[in-house]
Tab-separated table of C-alpha atoms in Angstrom:
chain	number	residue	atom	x	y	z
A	840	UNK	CA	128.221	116.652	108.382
A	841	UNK	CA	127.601	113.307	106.629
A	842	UNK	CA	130.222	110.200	107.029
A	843	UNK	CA	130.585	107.260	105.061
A	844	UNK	CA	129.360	104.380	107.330
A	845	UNK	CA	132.149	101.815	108.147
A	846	UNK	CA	133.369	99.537	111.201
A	847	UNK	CA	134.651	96.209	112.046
A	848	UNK	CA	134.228	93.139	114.185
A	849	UNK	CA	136.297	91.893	116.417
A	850	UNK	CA	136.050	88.131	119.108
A	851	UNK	CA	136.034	89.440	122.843
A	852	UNK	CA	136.249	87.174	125.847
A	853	UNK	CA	133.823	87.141	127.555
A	854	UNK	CA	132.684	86.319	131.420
A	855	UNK	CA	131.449	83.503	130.536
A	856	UNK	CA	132.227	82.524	126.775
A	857	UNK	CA	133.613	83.933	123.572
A	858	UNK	CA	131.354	86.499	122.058
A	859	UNK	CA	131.695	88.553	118.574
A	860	UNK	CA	131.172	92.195	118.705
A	861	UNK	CA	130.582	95.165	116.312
A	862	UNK	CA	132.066	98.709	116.193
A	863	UNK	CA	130.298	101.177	113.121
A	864	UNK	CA	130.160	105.107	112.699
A	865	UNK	CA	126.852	106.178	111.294
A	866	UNK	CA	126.562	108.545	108.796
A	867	UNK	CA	125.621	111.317	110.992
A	868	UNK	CA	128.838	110.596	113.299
A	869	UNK	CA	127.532	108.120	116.025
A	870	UNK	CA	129.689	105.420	117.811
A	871	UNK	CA	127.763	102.185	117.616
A	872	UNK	CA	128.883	99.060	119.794
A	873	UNK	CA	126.739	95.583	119.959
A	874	UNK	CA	127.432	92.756	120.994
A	875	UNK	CA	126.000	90.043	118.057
A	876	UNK	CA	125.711	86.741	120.285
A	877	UNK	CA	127.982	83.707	120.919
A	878	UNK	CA	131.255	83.064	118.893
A	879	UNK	CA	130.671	79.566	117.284
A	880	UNK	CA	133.990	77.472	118.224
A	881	UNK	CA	133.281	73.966	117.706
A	882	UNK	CA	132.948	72.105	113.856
A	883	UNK	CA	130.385	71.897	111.191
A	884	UNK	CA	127.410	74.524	110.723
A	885	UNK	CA	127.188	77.086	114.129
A	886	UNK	CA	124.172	76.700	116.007
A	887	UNK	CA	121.310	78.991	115.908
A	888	UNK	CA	122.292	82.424	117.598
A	889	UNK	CA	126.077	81.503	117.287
A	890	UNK	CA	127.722	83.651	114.584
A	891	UNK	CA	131.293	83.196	112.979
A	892	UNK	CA	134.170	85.419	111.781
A	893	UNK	CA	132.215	85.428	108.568
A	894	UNK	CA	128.836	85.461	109.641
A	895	UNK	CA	129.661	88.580	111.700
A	896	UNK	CA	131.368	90.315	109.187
A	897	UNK	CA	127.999	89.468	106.574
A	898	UNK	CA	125.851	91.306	109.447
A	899	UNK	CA	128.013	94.342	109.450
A	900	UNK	CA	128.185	94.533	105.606
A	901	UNK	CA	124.121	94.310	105.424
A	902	UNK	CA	124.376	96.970	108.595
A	903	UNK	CA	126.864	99.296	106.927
A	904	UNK	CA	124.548	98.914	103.508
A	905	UNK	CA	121.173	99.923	105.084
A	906	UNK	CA	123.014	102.578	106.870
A	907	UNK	CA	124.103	104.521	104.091
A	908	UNK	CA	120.773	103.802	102.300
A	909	UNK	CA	119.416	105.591	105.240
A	910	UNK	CA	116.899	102.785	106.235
A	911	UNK	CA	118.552	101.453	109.089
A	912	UNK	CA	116.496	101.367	112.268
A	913	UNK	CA	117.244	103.847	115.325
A	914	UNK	CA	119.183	106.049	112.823
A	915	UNK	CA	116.362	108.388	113.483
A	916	UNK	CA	115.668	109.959	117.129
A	917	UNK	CA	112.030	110.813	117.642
A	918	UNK	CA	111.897	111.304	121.094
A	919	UNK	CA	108.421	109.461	120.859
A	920	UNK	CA	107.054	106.285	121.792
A	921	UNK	CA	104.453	103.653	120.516
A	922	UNK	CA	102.198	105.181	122.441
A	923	UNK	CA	102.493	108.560	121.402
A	924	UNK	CA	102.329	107.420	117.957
A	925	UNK	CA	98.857	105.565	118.618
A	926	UNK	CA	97.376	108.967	120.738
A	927	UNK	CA	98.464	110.887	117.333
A	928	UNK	CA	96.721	108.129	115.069
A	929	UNK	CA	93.413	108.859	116.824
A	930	UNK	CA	93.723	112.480	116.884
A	931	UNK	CA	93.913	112.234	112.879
A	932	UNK	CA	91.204	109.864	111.960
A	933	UNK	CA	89.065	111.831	114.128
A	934	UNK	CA	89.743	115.642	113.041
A	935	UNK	CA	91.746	115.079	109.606
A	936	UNK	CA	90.127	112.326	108.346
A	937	UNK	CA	86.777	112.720	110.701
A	938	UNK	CA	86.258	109.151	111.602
A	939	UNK	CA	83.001	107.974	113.594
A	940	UNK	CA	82.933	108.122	116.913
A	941	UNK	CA	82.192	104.705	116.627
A	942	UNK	CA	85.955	103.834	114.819
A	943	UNK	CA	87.536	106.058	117.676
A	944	UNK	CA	86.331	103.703	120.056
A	945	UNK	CA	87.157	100.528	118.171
A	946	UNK	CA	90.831	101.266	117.828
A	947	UNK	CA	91.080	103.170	121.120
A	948	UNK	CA	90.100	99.615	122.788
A	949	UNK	CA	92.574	97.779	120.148
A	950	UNK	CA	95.512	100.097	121.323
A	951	UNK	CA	94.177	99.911	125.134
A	952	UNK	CA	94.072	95.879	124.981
A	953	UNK	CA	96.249	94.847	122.335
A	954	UNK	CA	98.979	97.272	121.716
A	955	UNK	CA	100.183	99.662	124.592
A	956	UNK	CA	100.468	96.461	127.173
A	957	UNK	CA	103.274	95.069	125.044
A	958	UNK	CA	104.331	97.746	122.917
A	959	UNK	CA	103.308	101.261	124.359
A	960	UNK	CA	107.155	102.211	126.160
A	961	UNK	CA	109.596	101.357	123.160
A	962	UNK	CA	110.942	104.270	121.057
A	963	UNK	CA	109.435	104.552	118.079
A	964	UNK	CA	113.161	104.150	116.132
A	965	UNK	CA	113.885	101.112	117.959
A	966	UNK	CA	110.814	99.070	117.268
A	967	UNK	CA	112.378	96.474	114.488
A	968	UNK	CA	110.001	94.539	112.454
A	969	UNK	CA	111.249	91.684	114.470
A	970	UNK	CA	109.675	92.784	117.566
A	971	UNK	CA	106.654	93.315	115.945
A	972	UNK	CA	106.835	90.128	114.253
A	973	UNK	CA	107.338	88.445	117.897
A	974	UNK	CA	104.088	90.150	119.256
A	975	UNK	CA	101.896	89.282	116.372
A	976	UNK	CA	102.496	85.965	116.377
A	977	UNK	CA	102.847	85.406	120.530
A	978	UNK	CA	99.960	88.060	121.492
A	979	UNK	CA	97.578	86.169	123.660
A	980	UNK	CA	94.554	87.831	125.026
A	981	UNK	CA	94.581	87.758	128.909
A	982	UNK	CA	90.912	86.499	129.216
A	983	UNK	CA	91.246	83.873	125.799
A	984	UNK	CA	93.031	83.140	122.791
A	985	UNK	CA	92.515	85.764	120.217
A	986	UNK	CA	90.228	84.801	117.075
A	987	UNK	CA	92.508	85.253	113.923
A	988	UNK	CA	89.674	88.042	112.538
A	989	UNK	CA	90.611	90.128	115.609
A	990	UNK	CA	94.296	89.507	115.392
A	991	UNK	CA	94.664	90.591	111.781
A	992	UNK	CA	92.589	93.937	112.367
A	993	UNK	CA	95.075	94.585	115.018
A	994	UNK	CA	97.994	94.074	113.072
A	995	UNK	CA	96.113	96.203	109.961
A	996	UNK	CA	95.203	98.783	112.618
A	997	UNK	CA	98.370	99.083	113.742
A	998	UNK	CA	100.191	99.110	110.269
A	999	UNK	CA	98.450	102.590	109.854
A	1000	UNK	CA	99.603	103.902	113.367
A	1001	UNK	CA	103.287	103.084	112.214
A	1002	UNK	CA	102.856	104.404	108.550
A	1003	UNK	CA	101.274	107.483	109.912
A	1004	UNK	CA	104.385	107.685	112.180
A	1005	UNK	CA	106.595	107.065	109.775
A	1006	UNK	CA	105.560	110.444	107.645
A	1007	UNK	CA	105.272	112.610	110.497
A	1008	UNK	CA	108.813	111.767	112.156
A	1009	UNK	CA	110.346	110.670	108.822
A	1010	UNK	CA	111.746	107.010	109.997
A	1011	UNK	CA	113.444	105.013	107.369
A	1012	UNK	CA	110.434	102.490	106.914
A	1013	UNK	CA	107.179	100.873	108.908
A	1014	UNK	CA	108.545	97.937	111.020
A	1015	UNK	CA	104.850	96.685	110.339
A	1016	UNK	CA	105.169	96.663	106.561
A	1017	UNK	CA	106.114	93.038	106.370
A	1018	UNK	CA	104.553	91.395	109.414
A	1019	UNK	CA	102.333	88.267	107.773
A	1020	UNK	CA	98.687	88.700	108.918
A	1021	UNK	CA	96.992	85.343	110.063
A	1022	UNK	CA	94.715	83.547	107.748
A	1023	UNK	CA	90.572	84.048	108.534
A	1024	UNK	CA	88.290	81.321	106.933
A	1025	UNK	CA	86.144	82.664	104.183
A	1026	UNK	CA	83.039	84.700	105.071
A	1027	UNK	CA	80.007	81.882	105.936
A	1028	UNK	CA	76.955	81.816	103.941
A	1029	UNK	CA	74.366	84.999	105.587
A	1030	UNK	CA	71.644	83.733	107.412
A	1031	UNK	CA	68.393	85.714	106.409
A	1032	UNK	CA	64.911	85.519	107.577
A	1033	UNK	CA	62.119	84.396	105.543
A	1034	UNK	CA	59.310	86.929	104.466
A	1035	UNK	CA	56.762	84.142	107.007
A	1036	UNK	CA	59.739	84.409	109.865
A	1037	UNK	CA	59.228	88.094	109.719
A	1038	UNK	CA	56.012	88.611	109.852
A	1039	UNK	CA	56.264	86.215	113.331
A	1040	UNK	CA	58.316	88.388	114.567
A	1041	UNK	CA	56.554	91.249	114.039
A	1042	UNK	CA	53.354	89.596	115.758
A	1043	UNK	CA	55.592	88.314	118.835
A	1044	UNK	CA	57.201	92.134	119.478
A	1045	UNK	CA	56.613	93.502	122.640
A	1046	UNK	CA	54.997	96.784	121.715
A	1047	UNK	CA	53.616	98.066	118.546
A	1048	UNK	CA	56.767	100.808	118.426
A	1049	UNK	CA	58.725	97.440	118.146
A	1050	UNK	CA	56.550	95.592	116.011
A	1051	UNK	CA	56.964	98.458	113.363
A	1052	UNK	CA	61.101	98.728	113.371
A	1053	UNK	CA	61.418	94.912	113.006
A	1054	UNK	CA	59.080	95.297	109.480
A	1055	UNK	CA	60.638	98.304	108.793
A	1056	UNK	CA	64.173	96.759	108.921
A	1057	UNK	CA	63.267	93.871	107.118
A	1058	UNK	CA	61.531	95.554	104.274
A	1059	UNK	CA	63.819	98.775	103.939
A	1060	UNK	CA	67.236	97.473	104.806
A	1061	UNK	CA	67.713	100.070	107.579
A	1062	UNK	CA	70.413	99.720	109.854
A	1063	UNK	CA	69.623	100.109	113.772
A	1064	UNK	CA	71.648	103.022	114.090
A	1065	UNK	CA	69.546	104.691	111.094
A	1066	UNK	CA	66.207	103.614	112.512
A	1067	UNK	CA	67.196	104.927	115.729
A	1068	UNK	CA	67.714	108.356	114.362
A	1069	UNK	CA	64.773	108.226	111.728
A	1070	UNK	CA	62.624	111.542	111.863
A	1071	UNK	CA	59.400	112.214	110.436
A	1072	UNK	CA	60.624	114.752	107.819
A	1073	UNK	CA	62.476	111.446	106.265
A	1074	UNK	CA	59.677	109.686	106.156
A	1075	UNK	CA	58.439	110.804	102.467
A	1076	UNK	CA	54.546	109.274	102.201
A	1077	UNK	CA	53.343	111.056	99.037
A	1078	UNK	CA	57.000	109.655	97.087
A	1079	UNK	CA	56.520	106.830	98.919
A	1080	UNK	CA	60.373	106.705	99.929
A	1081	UNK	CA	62.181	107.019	103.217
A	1082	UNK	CA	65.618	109.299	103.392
A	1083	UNK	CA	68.428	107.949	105.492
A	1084	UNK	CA	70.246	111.044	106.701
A	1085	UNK	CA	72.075	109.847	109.844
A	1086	UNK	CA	72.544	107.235	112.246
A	1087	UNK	CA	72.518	107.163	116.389
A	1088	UNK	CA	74.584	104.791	117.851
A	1089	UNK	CA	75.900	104.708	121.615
A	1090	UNK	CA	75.003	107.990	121.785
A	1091	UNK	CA	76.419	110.051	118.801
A	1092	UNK	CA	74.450	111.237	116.124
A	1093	UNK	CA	76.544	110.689	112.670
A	1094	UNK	CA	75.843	110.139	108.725
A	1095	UNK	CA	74.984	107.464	107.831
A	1096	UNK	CA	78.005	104.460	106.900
A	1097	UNK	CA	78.882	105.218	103.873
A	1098	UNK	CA	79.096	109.016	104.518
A	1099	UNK	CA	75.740	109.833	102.083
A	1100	UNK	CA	71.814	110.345	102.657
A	1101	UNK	CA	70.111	107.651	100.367
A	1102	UNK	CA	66.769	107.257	99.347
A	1103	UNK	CA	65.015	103.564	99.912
A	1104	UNK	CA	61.603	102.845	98.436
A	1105	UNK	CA	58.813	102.463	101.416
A	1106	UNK	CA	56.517	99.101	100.444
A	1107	UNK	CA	53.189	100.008	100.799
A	1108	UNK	CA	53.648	97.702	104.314
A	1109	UNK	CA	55.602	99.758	105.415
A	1110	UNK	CA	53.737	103.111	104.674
A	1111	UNK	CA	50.714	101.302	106.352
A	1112	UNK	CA	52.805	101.022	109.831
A	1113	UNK	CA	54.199	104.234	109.706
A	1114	UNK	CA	51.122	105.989	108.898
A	1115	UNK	CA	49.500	104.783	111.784
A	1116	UNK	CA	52.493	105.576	114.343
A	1117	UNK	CA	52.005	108.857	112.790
A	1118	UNK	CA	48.769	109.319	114.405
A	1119	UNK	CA	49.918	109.316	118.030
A	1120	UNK	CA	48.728	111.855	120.477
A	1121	UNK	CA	52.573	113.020	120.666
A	1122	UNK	CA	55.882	113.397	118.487
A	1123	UNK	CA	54.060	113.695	115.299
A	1124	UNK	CA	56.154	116.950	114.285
A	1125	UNK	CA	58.633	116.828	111.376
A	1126	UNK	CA	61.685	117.461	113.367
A	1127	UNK	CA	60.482	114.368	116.216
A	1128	UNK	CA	61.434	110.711	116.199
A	1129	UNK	CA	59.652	108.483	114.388
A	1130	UNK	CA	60.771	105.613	117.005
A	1131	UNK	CA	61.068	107.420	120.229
A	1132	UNK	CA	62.514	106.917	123.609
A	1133	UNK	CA	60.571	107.934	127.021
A	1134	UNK	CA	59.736	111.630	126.507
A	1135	UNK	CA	60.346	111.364	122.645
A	1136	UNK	CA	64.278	111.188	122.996
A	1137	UNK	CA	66.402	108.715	121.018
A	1138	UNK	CA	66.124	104.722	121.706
A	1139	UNK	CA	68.575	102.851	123.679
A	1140	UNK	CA	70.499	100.560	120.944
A	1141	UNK	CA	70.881	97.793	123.819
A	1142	UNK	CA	67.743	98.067	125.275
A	1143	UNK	CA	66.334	97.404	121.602
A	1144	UNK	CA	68.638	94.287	121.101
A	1145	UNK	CA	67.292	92.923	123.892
A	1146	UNK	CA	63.950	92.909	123.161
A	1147	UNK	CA	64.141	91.806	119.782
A	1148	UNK	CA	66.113	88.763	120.745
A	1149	UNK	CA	63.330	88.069	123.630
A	1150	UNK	CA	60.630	87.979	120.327
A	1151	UNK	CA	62.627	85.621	118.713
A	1152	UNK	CA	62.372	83.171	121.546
A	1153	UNK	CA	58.508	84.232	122.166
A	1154	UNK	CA	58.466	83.719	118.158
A	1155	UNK	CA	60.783	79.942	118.175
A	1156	UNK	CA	62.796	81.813	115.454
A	1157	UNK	CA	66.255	81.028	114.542
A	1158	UNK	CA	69.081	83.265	116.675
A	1159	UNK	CA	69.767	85.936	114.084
A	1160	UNK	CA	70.918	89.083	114.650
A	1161	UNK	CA	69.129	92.281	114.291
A	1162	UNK	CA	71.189	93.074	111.201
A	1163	UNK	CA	70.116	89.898	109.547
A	1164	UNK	CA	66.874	92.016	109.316
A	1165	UNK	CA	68.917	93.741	106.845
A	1166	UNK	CA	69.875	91.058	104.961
A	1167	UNK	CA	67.143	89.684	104.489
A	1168	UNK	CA	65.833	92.731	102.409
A	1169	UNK	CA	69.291	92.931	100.036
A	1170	UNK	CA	68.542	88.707	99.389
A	1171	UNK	CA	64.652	89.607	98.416
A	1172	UNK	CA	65.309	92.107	96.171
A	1173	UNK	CA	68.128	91.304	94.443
A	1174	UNK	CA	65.809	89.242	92.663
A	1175	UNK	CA	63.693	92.186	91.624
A	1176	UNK	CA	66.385	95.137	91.057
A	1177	UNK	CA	69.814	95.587	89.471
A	1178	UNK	CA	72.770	95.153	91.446
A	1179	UNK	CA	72.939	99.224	91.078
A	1180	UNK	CA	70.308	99.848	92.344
A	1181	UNK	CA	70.524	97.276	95.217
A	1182	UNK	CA	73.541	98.884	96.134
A	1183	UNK	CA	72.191	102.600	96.448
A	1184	UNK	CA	68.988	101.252	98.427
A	1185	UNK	CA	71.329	99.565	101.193
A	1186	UNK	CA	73.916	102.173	101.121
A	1187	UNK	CA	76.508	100.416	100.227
A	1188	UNK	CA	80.093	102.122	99.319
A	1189	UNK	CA	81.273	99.052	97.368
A	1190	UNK	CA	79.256	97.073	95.149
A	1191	UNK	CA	81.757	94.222	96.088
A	1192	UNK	CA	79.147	93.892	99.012
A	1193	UNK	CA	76.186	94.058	97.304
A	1194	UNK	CA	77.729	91.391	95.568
A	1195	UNK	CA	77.184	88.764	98.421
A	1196	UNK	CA	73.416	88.855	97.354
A	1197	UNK	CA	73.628	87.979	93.455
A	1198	UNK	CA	73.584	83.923	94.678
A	1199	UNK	CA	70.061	84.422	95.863
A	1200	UNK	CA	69.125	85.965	93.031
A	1201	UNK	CA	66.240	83.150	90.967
A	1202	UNK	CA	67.425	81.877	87.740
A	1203	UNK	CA	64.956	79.319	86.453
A	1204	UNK	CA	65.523	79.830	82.884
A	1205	UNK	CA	69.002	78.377	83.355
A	1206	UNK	CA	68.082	74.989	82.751
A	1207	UNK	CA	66.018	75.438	79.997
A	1208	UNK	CA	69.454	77.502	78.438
A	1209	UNK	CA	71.621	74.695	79.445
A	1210	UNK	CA	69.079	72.068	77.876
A	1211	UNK	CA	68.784	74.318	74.600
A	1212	UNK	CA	72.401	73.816	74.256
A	1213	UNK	CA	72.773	70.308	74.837
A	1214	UNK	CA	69.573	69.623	72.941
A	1215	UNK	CA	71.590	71.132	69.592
A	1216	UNK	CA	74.037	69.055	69.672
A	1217	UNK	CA	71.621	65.986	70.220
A	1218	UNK	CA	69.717	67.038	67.362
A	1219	UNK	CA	72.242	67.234	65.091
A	1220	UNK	CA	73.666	63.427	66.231
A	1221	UNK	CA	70.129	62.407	65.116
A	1222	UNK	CA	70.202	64.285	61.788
A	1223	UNK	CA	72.937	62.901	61.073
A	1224	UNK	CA	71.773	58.969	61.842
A	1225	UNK	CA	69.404	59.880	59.701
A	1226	UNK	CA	70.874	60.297	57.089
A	1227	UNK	CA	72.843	57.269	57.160
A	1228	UNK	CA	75.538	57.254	59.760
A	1229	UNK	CA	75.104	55.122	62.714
A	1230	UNK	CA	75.683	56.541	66.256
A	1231	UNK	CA	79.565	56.057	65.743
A	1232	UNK	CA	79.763	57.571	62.387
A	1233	UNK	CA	79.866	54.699	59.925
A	1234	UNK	CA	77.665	54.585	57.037
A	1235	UNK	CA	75.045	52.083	57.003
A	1236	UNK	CA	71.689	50.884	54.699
A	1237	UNK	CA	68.726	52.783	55.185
């Protein structure tokens, strides 16, 4: 049976000091009793935490308002926790919305590290978007202070926890809705490769297996993870393309990252390299690795890391990262392809970042526009001289 939500305040003496108190029914018939803080007693404007008759009576009103609205916090009893709610969030990305194994593990270490420590025990109706506002902007890593980036994907991360728990036990709203993510500076200018730096890099691999996945990368746009799980029925010589149909990392075989097999063109470089590591005594068959492991199994990702950043010192190339490899192919042909097509080479499920290439793309017939249309106007000023009008417009003898 539904009540109408009332109450009062009243002053009570405390031990130590004055304090004011509330009394309220909830709609569904609970007793409610908190105490609000300090009872302000001296002149002028009440210190912070200090309330007054009227201040008091203004929290109750705004209480008694959100109460019958039905969005009060802790009008709802779950029964669960913060960290029940995070141990259901994983078990729907990964078998409703079937999530990488990759994403499991990202936001199983975000809620291991950076939730559950501070968070994990409170009810799930009594977490206010206060709280949450205190650990967002007080959460300090144990080991350093966290990097902004990593603090806002653990506040988005954990926006979707709440919102998931707030459809599956019906609580009035997400107490993460609000919370103000940190800034992050803009994305830095990528660092590529040039096509020279590559082909250095490719002398200065340790092993011709090597030497073939660092031109491979750099002229395809493969990920590792694709590489890595690369088999020789994707490798299309006669259509001289390569099909991307899944990716190994850390030892799960998945699609690829946006979900779809692609087709990327194979430069006759490429083809050349691959053809050749075809010819090896073993693995040659259409269902075997093009870049194998010992006894033909999949790479280690780590192991392959490692050696690529030893070639780059053996090579005095700049630090970049394996997926700069990558990058470097989406800033080459940008220049050569539409932004389209770019996309579907790299796999891309946004053209938003296929976008990040179009500044690299060569535009020397820019100038010449921009002098074509300041060389109208200039002719015209000297038609017009011409025909008896000085450079400020006033007539003149000819």
């Amino acid at each position: 049976m539904s009540h109408p939500a009332s109450g009062h305040v009243f002053c009570f003496e405390g031990k130590r000091r004055p304090v004011w108190r509330a009394k309220y029914r909830l709609p569904d018939g609970r007793q409610v009793k908190k105490t609000l803080g300090p009872a302000w007693t001296a002149r002028g404007r009440p210190a912070a935490g200090y309330f007054t008759k009227r201040t008091a009576e203004a929290w109750l009103r705004k209480t008694l308002v959100e109460a019958a609205a039905g969005t009060l916090p802790g009008m709802v009893r779950t029964g669960a926790t913060v960290a029940d709610a995070c141990d259901e969030y994983l078990r729907y990305i990964e078998q409703d919305r079937q999530r990488k194994p990759s994403t499991l593990r990202d936001y199983e270490s975000i809620f291991r590290n950076h939730v559950l420590p501070h968070l994990g025990a409170i009810r799930l109706e009594d977490l206010t978007p206060d709280r949450v506002e205190r650990w967002a902007a007080h959460y300090i890593d144990p080991r350093r202070q966290m990097a902004n980036r990593t603090r806002e994907k653990t506040i988005t991360v954990f926006h979707g926890v709440m919102e998931r728990a707030r459809k599956l036990y019906r609580l009035p709203t997400n107490p993460v809705a609000d919370v103000e993510k940190p800034r992050t500076a803009a994305k830095t200018e990528i660092e590529v490769f040039s096509p020279e730096e590559v082909m250095a890099l490719v002398r200065a691999a340790d092993s011709d297996q090597d030497a073939a996945i660092f031109l491979t990368a750099a002229f395809t746009g493969l990920r590792q993870g694709e590489h890595v799980a690369l088999h020789w029925r994707d490798v299309d010589f006669p259509g001289s393309a390569i099909r991307v149909r899944a990716s190994y990392t850390n030892g799960h075989l998945t699609s690829p990252k946006s979900g779809k097999v692609r087709s990327v063109p194979m430069a006759p470089k490429v083809a050349e390299t691959l053809a050749r590591r075809s010819q090896r005594e073993f693995w040659t068959g259409d269902d075997d690795l093009v870049f194998v492991g010992i006894t033909g199994s999949y790479l280690d990702g780590s192991a392959l890391t490692k050696r690529y950043r030893a070639a780059l010192q053996r090579a005095a190339l700049r630090p970049l990262r394996f997926h700069d490899l990558r990058h470097s192919f989406g800033t080459r042909v940008i220049g050569v392809a539409d932004i389209r097509r770019v996309q579907e080479w790299m796999g891309h499920a946004n053209v938003q970042t296929t976008m990040q290439y179009l500044h690299y793309v060569p535009r020397p017939q820019d100038a010449a526009l921009v002098g074509e249309a300041f060389a109208t106007s200039l002719d015209a000023g000297r038609d017009s001289t011409a025909a008896g009008f000085d450079e400020h417009g006033q007539g003149h003898l000819i």
